[in-house]
PDB file of C-alpha atoms in Angstrom:
ATOM      1  CA  MET K   1      56.288 -88.650  -2.129  1.00  0.00           C
ATOM      2  CA  ALA K   2      58.180 -88.584   1.143  1.00  0.00           C
ATOM      3  CA  GLU K   3      57.775 -84.810   1.347  1.00  0.00           C
ATOM      4  CA  SER K   4      54.035 -85.145   0.789  1.00  0.00           C
ATOM      5  CA  GLN K   5      53.792 -87.673   3.628  1.00  0.00           C
ATOM      6  CA  LEU K   6      55.782 -85.344   5.896  1.00  0.00           C
ATOM      7  CA  TRP K   7      53.393 -82.438   5.345  1.00  0.00           C
ATOM      8  CA  LYS K   8      50.417 -84.723   5.924  1.00  0.00           C
ATOM      9  CA  ARG K   9      51.831 -85.800   9.288  1.00  0.00           C
ATOM     10  CA  ILE K  10      52.524 -82.180  10.230  1.00  0.00           C
ATOM     11  CA  TRP K  11      48.968 -81.195   9.328  1.00  0.00           C
ATOM     12  CA  ARG K  12      47.570 -84.178  11.261  1.00  0.00           C
ATOM     13  CA  HIS K  13      49.460 -83.088  14.386  1.00  0.00           C
ATOM     14  CA  ARG K  14      49.117 -79.355  13.765  1.00  0.00           C
ATOM     15  CA  VAL K  15      47.834 -78.682  17.303  1.00  0.00           C
ATOM     16  CA  PHE K  16      51.060 -80.029  18.813  1.00  0.00           C
ATOM     17  CA  TYR K  17      53.145 -77.968  16.419  1.00  0.00           C
ATOM     18  CA  LEU K  18      51.203 -74.874  17.453  1.00  0.00           C
ATOM     19  CA  PHE K  19      52.279 -75.539  21.054  1.00  0.00           C
ATOM     20  CA  MET K  20      55.883 -75.675  19.819  1.00  0.00           C
ATOM     21  CA  LEU K  21      55.566 -72.415  17.879  1.00  0.00           C
ATOM     22  CA  PRO K  22      56.268 -69.977  20.789  1.00  0.00           C
ATOM     23  CA  GLY K  23      59.462 -71.873  21.637  1.00  0.00           C
ATOM     24  CA  ILE K  24      60.572 -71.920  18.004  1.00  0.00           C
ATOM     25  CA  VAL K  25      59.922 -68.179  17.650  1.00  0.00           C
ATOM     26  CA  TRP K  26      61.813 -67.477  20.906  1.00  0.00           C
ATOM     27  CA  PHE K  27      64.860 -69.475  19.761  1.00  0.00           C
ATOM     28  CA  PHE K  28      64.788 -67.847  16.340  1.00  0.00           C
ATOM     29  CA  ILE K  29      64.688 -64.310  17.743  1.00  0.00           C
ATOM     30  CA  PHE K  30      67.161 -64.721  20.609  1.00  0.00           C
ATOM     31  CA  SER K  31      69.463 -67.482  19.325  1.00  0.00           C
ATOM     32  CA  TYR K  32      69.567 -67.304  15.536  1.00  0.00           C
ATOM     33  CA  VAL K  33      69.005 -63.635  14.682  1.00  0.00           C
ATOM     34  CA  PRO K  34      71.929 -62.525  16.929  1.00  0.00           C
ATOM     35  CA  LEU K  35      74.243 -64.772  14.870  1.00  0.00           C
ATOM     36  CA  TYR K  36      74.346 -61.881  12.411  1.00  0.00           C
ATOM     37  CA  GLY K  37      76.508 -60.062  14.943  1.00  0.00           C
ATOM     38  CA  VAL K  38      79.160 -62.800  14.952  1.00  0.00           C
ATOM     39  CA  GLN K  39      80.878 -60.924  12.121  1.00  0.00           C
ATOM     40  CA  VAL K  40      82.056 -58.409  14.749  1.00  0.00           C
ATOM     41  CA  ALA K  41      84.768 -60.951  15.651  1.00  0.00           C
ATOM     42  CA  PHE K  42      86.189 -60.555  12.132  1.00  0.00           C
ATOM     43  CA  ARG K  43      85.924 -56.749  11.904  1.00  0.00           C
ATOM     44  CA  ASP K  44      87.601 -53.710  13.482  1.00  0.00           C
ATOM     45  CA  TYR K  45      84.240 -52.775  14.951  1.00  0.00           C
ATOM     46  CA  THR K  46      83.375 -49.138  15.577  1.00  0.00           C
ATOM     47  CA  PHE K  47      80.056 -47.696  16.705  1.00  0.00           C
ATOM     48  CA  SER K  48      80.072 -45.249  13.820  1.00  0.00           C
ATOM     49  CA  GLY K  49      80.671 -47.946  11.215  1.00  0.00           C
ATOM     50  CA  GLY K  50      78.345 -50.556  12.699  1.00  0.00           C
ATOM     51  CA  PHE K  51      78.248 -54.158  11.539  1.00  0.00           C
ATOM     52  CA  THR K  52      78.578 -53.486   7.846  1.00  0.00           C
ATOM     53  CA  GLY K  53      80.624 -50.274   7.837  1.00  0.00           C
ATOM     54  CA  SER K  54      83.514 -51.451  10.015  1.00  0.00           C
ATOM     55  CA  PRO K  55      86.566 -52.733   8.096  1.00  0.00           C
ATOM     56  CA  TRP K  56      87.352 -56.431   7.961  1.00  0.00           C
ATOM     57  CA  ALA K  57      90.146 -57.601  10.286  1.00  0.00           C
ATOM     58  CA  GLY K  58      90.201 -61.302   9.449  1.00  0.00           C
ATOM     59  CA  LEU K  59      91.611 -63.442  12.266  1.00  0.00           C
ATOM     60  CA  LYS K  60      93.406 -60.524  13.898  1.00  0.00           C
ATOM     61  CA  TYR K  61      91.590 -60.716  17.232  1.00  0.00           C
ATOM     62  CA  PHE K  62      91.840 -64.485  17.461  1.00  0.00           C
ATOM     63  CA  GLN K  63      95.585 -64.094  17.007  1.00  0.00           C
ATOM     64  CA  GLN K  64      95.633 -61.408  19.701  1.00  0.00           C
ATOM     65  CA  PHE K  65      93.991 -63.730  22.187  1.00  0.00           C
ATOM     66  CA  PHE K  66      96.348 -66.639  21.550  1.00  0.00           C
ATOM     67  CA  ASP K  67      99.329 -64.268  21.689  1.00  0.00           C
ATOM     68  CA  TYR K  68      98.149 -62.934  25.055  1.00  0.00           C
ATOM     69  CA  TYR K  69     100.545 -64.222  27.701  1.00  0.00           C
ATOM     70  CA  LYS K  70      97.694 -65.286  30.010  1.00  0.00           C
ATOM     71  CA  SER K  71      95.567 -67.043  27.364  1.00  0.00           C
ATOM     72  CA  GLY K  72      96.893 -70.515  28.269  1.00  0.00           C
ATOM     73  CA  GLU K  73      96.249 -69.885  31.967  1.00  0.00           C
ATOM     74  CA  ILE K  74      92.720 -68.622  31.285  1.00  0.00           C
ATOM     75  CA  ILE K  75      91.836 -71.641  29.121  1.00  0.00           C
ATOM     76  CA  ARG K  76      93.342 -74.027  31.673  1.00  0.00           C
ATOM     77  CA  ASN K  77      91.417 -72.462  34.574  1.00  0.00           C
ATOM     78  CA  THR K  78      88.166 -72.582  32.590  1.00  0.00           C
ATOM     79  CA  ILE K  79      88.582 -76.276  31.786  1.00  0.00           C
ATOM     80  CA  ILE K  80      89.584 -77.213  35.348  1.00  0.00           C
ATOM     81  CA  ILE K  81      86.676 -75.397  37.015  1.00  0.00           C
ATOM     82  CA  SER K  82      84.120 -76.576  34.439  1.00  0.00           C
ATOM     83  CA  PHE K  83      85.401 -80.152  34.641  1.00  0.00           C
ATOM     84  CA  MET K  84      85.193 -80.142  38.447  1.00  0.00           C
ATOM     85  CA  LYS K  85      81.636 -78.799  38.314  1.00  0.00           C
ATOM     86  CA  LEU K  86      80.733 -81.495  35.777  1.00  0.00           C
ATOM     87  CA  LEU K  87      82.490 -84.362  37.562  1.00  0.00           C
ATOM     88  CA  ILE K  88      81.194 -83.547  41.047  1.00  0.00           C
ATOM     89  CA  GLY K  89      78.039 -81.580  40.313  1.00  0.00           C
ATOM     90  CA  PHE K  90      76.474 -83.639  37.536  1.00  0.00           C
ATOM     91  CA  PRO K  91      75.657 -86.781  39.603  1.00  0.00           C
ATOM     92  CA  MET K  92      74.313 -84.792  42.571  1.00  0.00           C
ATOM     93  CA  PRO K  93      70.822 -84.076  41.145  1.00  0.00           C
ATOM     94  CA  ILE K  94      70.493 -87.789  40.340  1.00  0.00           C
ATOM     95  CA  PHE K  95      71.324 -88.710  43.936  1.00  0.00           C
ATOM     96  CA  LEU K  96      68.905 -86.089  45.270  1.00  0.00           C
ATOM     97  CA  ALA K  97      66.097 -87.283  42.982  1.00  0.00           C
ATOM     98  CA  ILE K  98      66.627 -90.889  44.098  1.00  0.00           C
ATOM     99  CA  LEU K  99      66.674 -89.902  47.784  1.00  0.00           C
ATOM    100  CA  LEU K 100      63.499 -87.848  47.397  1.00  0.00           C
ATOM    101  CA  ASN K 101      61.853 -90.759  45.609  1.00  0.00           C
ATOM    102  CA  GLU K 102      62.623 -93.001  48.586  1.00  0.00           C
ATOM    103  CA  ILE K 103      60.948 -90.663  51.096  1.00  0.00           C
ATOM    104  CA  GLY K 104      57.565 -92.017  52.090  1.00  0.00           C
ATOM    105  CA  ASN K 105      56.259 -88.939  53.917  1.00  0.00           C
ATOM    106  CA  LEU K 106      54.745 -86.860  51.109  1.00  0.00           C
ATOM    107  CA  LYS K 107      54.639 -83.615  53.123  1.00  0.00           C
ATOM    108  CA  PHE K 108      58.292 -83.902  54.143  1.00  0.00           C
ATOM    109  CA  LYS K 109      59.236 -84.854  50.582  1.00  0.00           C
ATOM    110  CA  LYS K 110      57.586 -81.748  49.111  1.00  0.00           C
ATOM    111  CA  THR K 111      59.161 -79.527  51.756  1.00  0.00           C
ATOM    112  CA  VAL K 112      62.670 -80.836  51.036  1.00  0.00           C
ATOM    113  CA  GLN K 113      62.145 -80.573  47.274  1.00  0.00           C
ATOM    114  CA  THR K 114      60.898 -76.989  47.544  1.00  0.00           C
ATOM    115  CA  LEU K 115      63.778 -75.931  49.782  1.00  0.00           C
ATOM    116  CA  SER K 116      66.310 -77.588  47.479  1.00  0.00           C
ATOM    117  CA  TYR K 117      65.290 -75.758  44.314  1.00  0.00           C
ATOM    118  CA  LEU K 118      64.580 -72.327  45.838  1.00  0.00           C
ATOM    119  CA  PRO K 119      68.279 -71.266  45.626  1.00  0.00           C
ATOM    120  CA  TYR K 120      68.070 -71.585  41.842  1.00  0.00           C
ATOM    121  CA  PHE K 121      65.889 -68.461  41.738  1.00  0.00           C
ATOM    122  CA  VAL K 122      68.315 -66.420  43.847  1.00  0.00           C
ATOM    123  CA  SER K 123      70.854 -64.335  41.922  1.00  0.00           C
ATOM    124  CA  TRP K 124      74.564 -64.923  42.376  1.00  0.00           C
ATOM    125  CA  ILE K 125      74.921 -61.448  43.903  1.00  0.00           C
ATOM    126  CA  VAL K 126      72.584 -62.436  46.741  1.00  0.00           C
ATOM    127  CA  VAL K 127      74.269 -65.838  47.102  1.00  0.00           C
ATOM    128  CA  VAL K 128      77.763 -64.329  47.348  1.00  0.00           C
ATOM    129  CA  THR K 129      76.540 -61.681  49.827  1.00  0.00           C
ATOM    130  CA  LEU K 130      75.056 -64.471  51.953  1.00  0.00           C
ATOM    131  CA  MET K 131      78.323 -66.418  51.762  1.00  0.00           C
ATOM    132  CA  GLN K 132      80.289 -63.345  52.831  1.00  0.00           C
ATOM    133  CA  ARG K 133      78.101 -63.073  55.924  1.00  0.00           C
ATOM    134  CA  LEU K 134      78.298 -66.797  56.728  1.00  0.00           C
ATOM    135  CA  PHE K 135      82.042 -67.217  56.213  1.00  0.00           C
ATOM    136  CA  SER K 136      83.182 -63.878  57.610  1.00  0.00           C
ATOM    137  CA  THR K 137      86.193 -64.125  59.938  1.00  0.00           C
ATOM    138  CA  SER K 138      84.649 -61.528  62.235  1.00  0.00           C
ATOM    139  CA  GLY K 139      81.319 -62.767  63.554  1.00  0.00           C
ATOM    140  CA  GLY K 140      80.473 -65.180  60.747  1.00  0.00           C
ATOM    141  CA  PRO K 141      78.364 -68.145  61.977  1.00  0.00           C
ATOM    142  CA  VAL K 142      80.665 -70.742  60.390  1.00  0.00           C
ATOM    143  CA  ASN K 143      83.840 -69.434  62.048  1.00  0.00           C
ATOM    144  CA  GLU K 144      81.978 -68.832  65.290  1.00  0.00           C
ATOM    145  CA  LEU K 145      80.943 -72.498  65.310  1.00  0.00           C
ATOM    146  CA  LEU K 146      84.490 -73.623  64.516  1.00  0.00           C
ATOM    147  CA  SER K 147      85.827 -71.491  67.374  1.00  0.00           C
ATOM    148  CA  VAL K 148      83.724 -73.527  69.791  1.00  0.00           C
ATOM    149  CA  PHE K 149      85.880 -76.530  68.856  1.00  0.00           C
ATOM    150  CA  GLY K 150      89.065 -74.479  69.075  1.00  0.00           C
ATOM    151  CA  LEU K 151      89.457 -74.113  65.303  1.00  0.00           C
ATOM    152  CA  GLY K 152      89.870 -71.139  63.016  1.00  0.00           C
ATOM    153  CA  PRO K 153      89.131 -68.536  62.129  1.00  0.00           C
ATOM    154  CA  PHE K 154      89.572 -69.515  58.492  1.00  0.00           C
ATOM    155  CA  GLN K 155      89.522 -67.180  55.502  1.00  0.00           C
ATOM    156  CA  PHE K 156      87.296 -69.267  53.243  1.00  0.00           C
ATOM    157  CA  LEU K 157      86.478 -66.643  50.606  1.00  0.00           C
ATOM    158  CA  TYR K 158      89.049 -65.157  48.230  1.00  0.00           C
ATOM    159  CA  ASN K 159      91.573 -67.732  49.436  1.00  0.00           C
ATOM    160  CA  SER K 160      93.343 -69.928  46.890  1.00  0.00           C
ATOM    161  CA  SER K 161      93.362 -72.843  49.361  1.00  0.00           C
ATOM    162  CA  TRP K 162      89.547 -72.929  49.510  1.00  0.00           C
ATOM    163  CA  PHE K 163      88.730 -71.471  46.103  1.00  0.00           C
ATOM    164  CA  TYR K 164      87.738 -74.660  44.247  1.00  0.00           C
ATOM    165  CA  GLN K 165      85.716 -75.985  47.194  1.00  0.00           C
ATOM    166  CA  ILE K 166      83.771 -72.725  47.449  1.00  0.00           C
ATOM    167  CA  ILE K 167      83.154 -72.485  43.691  1.00  0.00           C
ATOM    168  CA  VAL K 168      81.999 -76.093  43.229  1.00  0.00           C
ATOM    169  CA  GLY K 169      80.078 -76.253  46.515  1.00  0.00           C
ATOM    170  CA  SER K 170      78.116 -73.050  45.926  1.00  0.00           C
ATOM    171  CA  ASP K 171      77.328 -74.096  42.347  1.00  0.00           C
ATOM    172  CA  ILE K 172      75.947 -77.450  43.530  1.00  0.00           C
ATOM    173  CA  TRP K 173      73.941 -75.830  46.328  1.00  0.00           C
ATOM    174  CA  LYS K 174      72.366 -73.345  43.921  1.00  0.00           C
ATOM    175  CA  ASN K 175      71.473 -75.742  41.098  1.00  0.00           C
ATOM    176  CA  ILE K 176      71.025 -79.225  42.576  1.00  0.00           C
ATOM    177  CA  GLY K 177      67.317 -78.896  43.376  1.00  0.00           C
ATOM    178  CA  TRP K 178      66.318 -77.405  40.029  1.00  0.00           C
ATOM    179  CA  ASN K 179      68.364 -79.942  38.044  1.00  0.00           C
ATOM    180  CA  SER K 180      66.830 -82.816  39.996  1.00  0.00           C
ATOM    181  CA  ILE K 181      63.298 -82.012  38.773  1.00  0.00           C
ATOM    182  CA  ILE K 182      63.792 -83.671  35.383  1.00  0.00           C
ATOM    183  CA  TYR K 183      65.175 -86.798  37.071  1.00  0.00           C
ATOM    184  CA  MET K 184      62.186 -86.849  39.427  1.00  0.00           C
ATOM    185  CA  ALA K 185      59.938 -86.775  36.377  1.00  0.00           C
ATOM    186  CA  ALA K 186      61.911 -89.630  34.788  1.00  0.00           C
ATOM    187  CA  ILE K 187      61.637 -91.717  37.964  1.00  0.00           C
ATOM    188  CA  ALA K 188      57.898 -91.027  38.151  1.00  0.00           C
ATOM    189  CA  GLY K 189      57.570 -92.479  34.640  1.00  0.00           C
ATOM    190  CA  ILE K 190      59.146 -95.829  35.556  1.00  0.00           C
ATOM    191  CA  ASP K 191      56.685 -98.709  35.405  1.00  0.00           C
ATOM    192  CA  GLN K 192      55.812 -99.664  38.996  1.00  0.00           C
ATOM    193  CA  GLN K 193      55.480-103.280  37.924  1.00  0.00           C
ATOM    194  CA  LEU K 194      59.261-103.375  37.587  1.00  0.00           C
ATOM    195  CA  TYR K 195      59.600-102.576  41.282  1.00  0.00           C
ATOM    196  CA  GLU K 196      57.004-105.211  42.146  1.00  0.00           C
ATOM    197  CA  ALA K 197      58.829-107.796  40.053  1.00  0.00           C
ATOM    198  CA  SER K 198      62.144-106.937  41.728  1.00  0.00           C
ATOM    199  CA  LYS K 199      60.530-107.335  45.163  1.00  0.00           C
ATOM    200  CA  ILE K 200      59.281-110.781  44.187  1.00  0.00           C
ATOM    201  CA  ASP K 201      62.836-111.660  43.147  1.00  0.00           C
ATOM    202  CA  GLY K 202      64.020-110.660  46.618  1.00  0.00           C
ATOM    203  CA  ALA K 203      65.629-107.309  45.778  1.00  0.00           C
ATOM    204  CA  ASN K 204      65.974-104.846  48.659  1.00  0.00           C
ATOM    205  CA  ARG K 205      65.693-101.074  48.226  1.00  0.00           C
ATOM    206  CA  PHE K 206      69.332-100.671  47.196  1.00  0.00           C
ATOM    207  CA  ARG K 207      68.998-103.414  44.588  1.00  0.00           C
ATOM    208  CA  GLN K 208      65.819-101.820  43.276  1.00  0.00           C
ATOM    209  CA  ILE K 209      67.605 -98.486  42.923  1.00  0.00           C
ATOM    210  CA  TRP K 210      70.530-100.134  41.132  1.00  0.00           C
ATOM    211  CA  HIS K 211      68.553-102.380  38.789  1.00  0.00           C
ATOM    212  CA  VAL K 212      65.340-100.368  38.246  1.00  0.00           C
ATOM    213  CA  THR K 213      65.690 -96.681  39.154  1.00  0.00           C
ATOM    214  CA  LEU K 214      69.132 -95.990  37.684  1.00  0.00           C
ATOM    215  CA  PRO K 215      68.402 -97.746  34.357  1.00  0.00           C
ATOM    216  CA  GLY K 216      65.132 -95.788  34.270  1.00  0.00           C
ATOM    217  CA  VAL K 217      66.949 -92.427  34.323  1.00  0.00           C
ATOM    218  CA  ARG K 218      69.922 -93.595  32.236  1.00  0.00           C
ATOM    219  CA  ASN K 219      68.762 -92.192  28.903  1.00  0.00           C
ATOM    220  CA  ILE K 220      67.841 -88.757  30.220  1.00  0.00           C
ATOM    221  CA  ALA K 221      71.138 -88.627  32.156  1.00  0.00           C
ATOM    222  CA  ILE K 222      73.100 -89.307  28.964  1.00  0.00           C
ATOM    223  CA  ILE K 223      71.234 -86.578  27.076  1.00  0.00           C
ATOM    224  CA  LEU K 224      71.836 -84.036  29.851  1.00  0.00           C
ATOM    225  CA  PHE K 225      75.484 -85.079  30.092  1.00  0.00           C
ATOM    226  CA  ILE K 226      75.968 -84.427  26.371  1.00  0.00           C
ATOM    227  CA  LEU K 227      74.418 -80.974  26.773  1.00  0.00           C
ATOM    228  CA  SER K 228      76.585 -80.290  29.838  1.00  0.00           C
ATOM    229  CA  ILE K 229      79.731 -81.132  27.897  1.00  0.00           C
ATOM    230  CA  GLY K 230      78.947 -78.214  25.591  1.00  0.00           C
ATOM    231  CA  SER K 231      79.499 -75.795  28.477  1.00  0.00           C
ATOM    232  CA  LEU K 232      82.938 -77.177  29.359  1.00  0.00           C
ATOM    233  CA  MET K 233      84.504 -73.963  28.061  1.00  0.00           C
ATOM    234  CA  SER K 234      82.075 -71.831  30.075  1.00  0.00           C
ATOM    235  CA  ALA K 235      82.662 -71.803  33.832  1.00  0.00           C
ATOM    236  CA  GLY K 236      79.982 -69.218  34.653  1.00  0.00           C
ATOM    237  CA  TYR K 237      80.937 -65.560  34.599  1.00  0.00           C
ATOM    238  CA  GLU K 238      78.687 -64.229  37.420  1.00  0.00           C
ATOM    239  CA  GLN K 239      79.935 -66.649  40.030  1.00  0.00           C
ATOM    240  CA  LEU K 240      83.596 -66.351  39.068  1.00  0.00           C
ATOM    241  CA  LEU K 241      83.390 -62.569  38.710  1.00  0.00           C
ATOM    242  CA  LEU K 242      82.035 -62.215  42.247  1.00  0.00           C
ATOM    243  CA  LEU K 243      84.086 -64.904  44.000  1.00  0.00           C
ATOM    244  CA  SER K 244      87.462 -64.153  42.421  1.00  0.00           C
ATOM    245  CA  GLY K 245      89.960 -61.710  43.877  1.00  0.00           C
ATOM    246  CA  PRO K 246      93.629 -60.763  43.600  1.00  0.00           C
ATOM    247  CA  ALA K 247      94.646 -63.773  45.714  1.00  0.00           C
ATOM    248  CA  THR K 248      92.826 -66.197  43.419  1.00  0.00           C
ATOM    249  CA  ALA K 249      93.542 -64.505  40.080  1.00  0.00           C
ATOM    250  CA  SER K 250      95.997 -67.205  38.991  1.00  0.00           C
ATOM    251  CA  ILE K 251      93.385 -69.969  39.344  1.00  0.00           C
ATOM    252  CA  GLY K 252      90.157 -67.976  38.989  1.00  0.00           C
ATOM    253  CA  SER K 253      90.655 -66.146  35.681  1.00  0.00           C
ATOM    254  CA  VAL K 254      88.316 -67.810  33.169  1.00  0.00           C
ATOM    255  CA  LEU K 255      87.134 -67.139  29.623  1.00  0.00           C
ATOM    256  CA  ASP K 256      83.704 -65.851  30.669  1.00  0.00           C
ATOM    257  CA  VAL K 257      85.152 -63.155  32.938  1.00  0.00           C
ATOM    258  CA  HIS K 258      87.829 -62.300  30.365  1.00  0.00           C
ATOM    259  CA  VAL K 259      85.147 -61.742  27.710  1.00  0.00           C
ATOM    260  CA  ILE K 260      83.063 -59.497  29.975  1.00  0.00           C
ATOM    261  CA  THR K 261      86.096 -57.532  31.166  1.00  0.00           C
ATOM    262  CA  SER K 262      87.468 -57.050  27.647  1.00  0.00           C
ATOM    263  CA  GLY K 263      84.158 -56.277  25.963  1.00  0.00           C
ATOM    264  CA  ILE K 264      82.284 -54.173  28.498  1.00  0.00           C
ATOM    265  CA  GLY K 265      85.067 -53.025  30.809  1.00  0.00           C
ATOM    266  CA  GLU K 266      87.669 -52.141  28.159  1.00  0.00           C
ATOM    267  CA  GLY K 267      85.399 -51.569  25.133  1.00  0.00           C
ATOM    268  CA  ARG K 268      87.244 -54.134  22.972  1.00  0.00           C
ATOM    269  CA  LEU K 269      84.084 -55.517  21.410  1.00  0.00           C
ATOM    270  CA  SER K 270      85.705 -57.278  18.452  1.00  0.00           C
ATOM    271  CA  TYR K 271      88.259 -58.975  20.677  1.00  0.00           C
ATOM    272  CA  ALA K 272      85.572 -60.094  23.155  1.00  0.00           C
ATOM    273  CA  ALA K 273      83.417 -61.407  20.305  1.00  0.00           C
ATOM    274  CA  ALA K 274      86.367 -63.399  18.953  1.00  0.00           C
ATOM    275  CA  VAL K 275      87.025 -65.022  22.343  1.00  0.00           C
ATOM    276  CA  GLY K 276      83.317 -65.750  22.782  1.00  0.00           C
ATOM    277  CA  LEU K 277      83.138 -67.313  19.324  1.00  0.00           C
ATOM    278  CA  PHE K 278      86.148 -69.459  20.191  1.00  0.00           C
ATOM    279  CA  GLN K 279      84.271 -70.718  23.268  1.00  0.00           C
ATOM    280  CA  SER K 280      81.173 -71.525  21.215  1.00  0.00           C
ATOM    281  CA  VAL K 281      83.055 -73.388  18.479  1.00  0.00           C
ATOM    282  CA  ILE K 282      84.899 -75.560  21.008  1.00  0.00           C
ATOM    283  CA  GLY K 283      81.601 -76.240  22.796  1.00  0.00           C
ATOM    284  CA  LEU K 284      79.967 -77.289  19.513  1.00  0.00           C
ATOM    285  CA  ILE K 285      82.874 -79.617  18.687  1.00  0.00           C
ATOM    286  CA  LEU K 286      82.651 -81.204  22.148  1.00  0.00           C
ATOM    287  CA  ILE K 287      78.892 -81.772  21.841  1.00  0.00           C
ATOM    288  CA  LEU K 288      79.232 -83.346  18.387  1.00  0.00           C
ATOM    289  CA  THR K 289      82.096 -85.577  19.550  1.00  0.00           C
ATOM    290  CA  VAL K 290      80.444 -86.787  22.764  1.00  0.00           C
ATOM    291  CA  ASN K 291      77.102 -87.208  20.985  1.00  0.00           C
ATOM    292  CA  ARG K 292      78.731 -89.487  18.417  1.00  0.00           C
ATOM    293  CA  ILE K 293      80.486 -91.518  21.119  1.00  0.00           C
ATOM    294  CA  ALA K 294      77.249 -91.857  23.093  1.00  0.00           C
ATOM    295  CA  ARG K 295      75.366 -93.029  20.001  1.00  0.00           C
ATOM    296  CA  LYS K 296      77.919 -95.766  19.369  1.00  0.00           C
ATOM    297  CA  VAL K 297      78.266 -96.861  22.995  1.00  0.00           C
ATOM    298  CA  SER K 298      74.692 -96.628  24.268  1.00  0.00           C
ATOM    299  CA  ASP K 299      72.436 -95.949  21.244  1.00  0.00           C
ATOM    300  CA  VAL K 300      71.268 -92.786  23.028  1.00  0.00           C
ATOM    301  CA  SER K 301      72.060 -89.414  21.498  1.00  0.00           C
ATOM    302  CA  LEU K 302      70.711 -85.965  20.751  1.00  0.00           C
ATOM    303  CA  PHE K 303      70.548 -86.639  17.027  1.00  0.00           C
TER     304      PHE K 303
END
């Protein structure tokens, strides 16, 4: 009976499900079909043998990774960088969305919003090239400005003293505008009568933000935080690959770069697949754990 009612509801809302169909097909093709290749992590993969012809290796490559003398350092660096990005970077789009919402000049507001999310569409190669020009010790605008005050020059890039600041700062600059869009949409959906009621009660703008705006984006913030937790074992390979050097190897070696280097650079496909699968499993466990905690604490969860 319940199944019959389910199909009736689906048929009643068939137009909406048709809109969902392209997204479902995309996820199936690019997210679920490739799962067939996960078996590479458990095989001694060869190009001649392929997926099914290569001999089984069991947990051999997982053992190799954990026996690797730098595995602990790589995992630690990944967690530290990802945690810093999450701790510092996650609230920034919320702050930006609130600030943009408080701007009364519509033209200025649109200009700032457009400029803030344009960096999202720029590749990390272009971003790092721009940073190299800006922070160069010979003619870079930043060091030239500091020299006016009798400071510098400072070697900002590929310097362990500035490594975390550069990594987290550039990540925020690149993604803050794009990530703020969903919070802007959430703020736009807040009932304006709540603001009017708070004004009648004598609340100033800061009180309105605290008691109306922030609770209005609370649920969407929790959902996005749960999703962000899933990437705690992924620090971003493009950025780290381009901004790491010999001087920062001890704090800049992360799982993403290790997977790319091992798989593509050294041709150890089974080993790289095993490390990548390890990342994914830990990410899944983190999402499930935080989702359960969020459901108990706030009644808001993914499922």
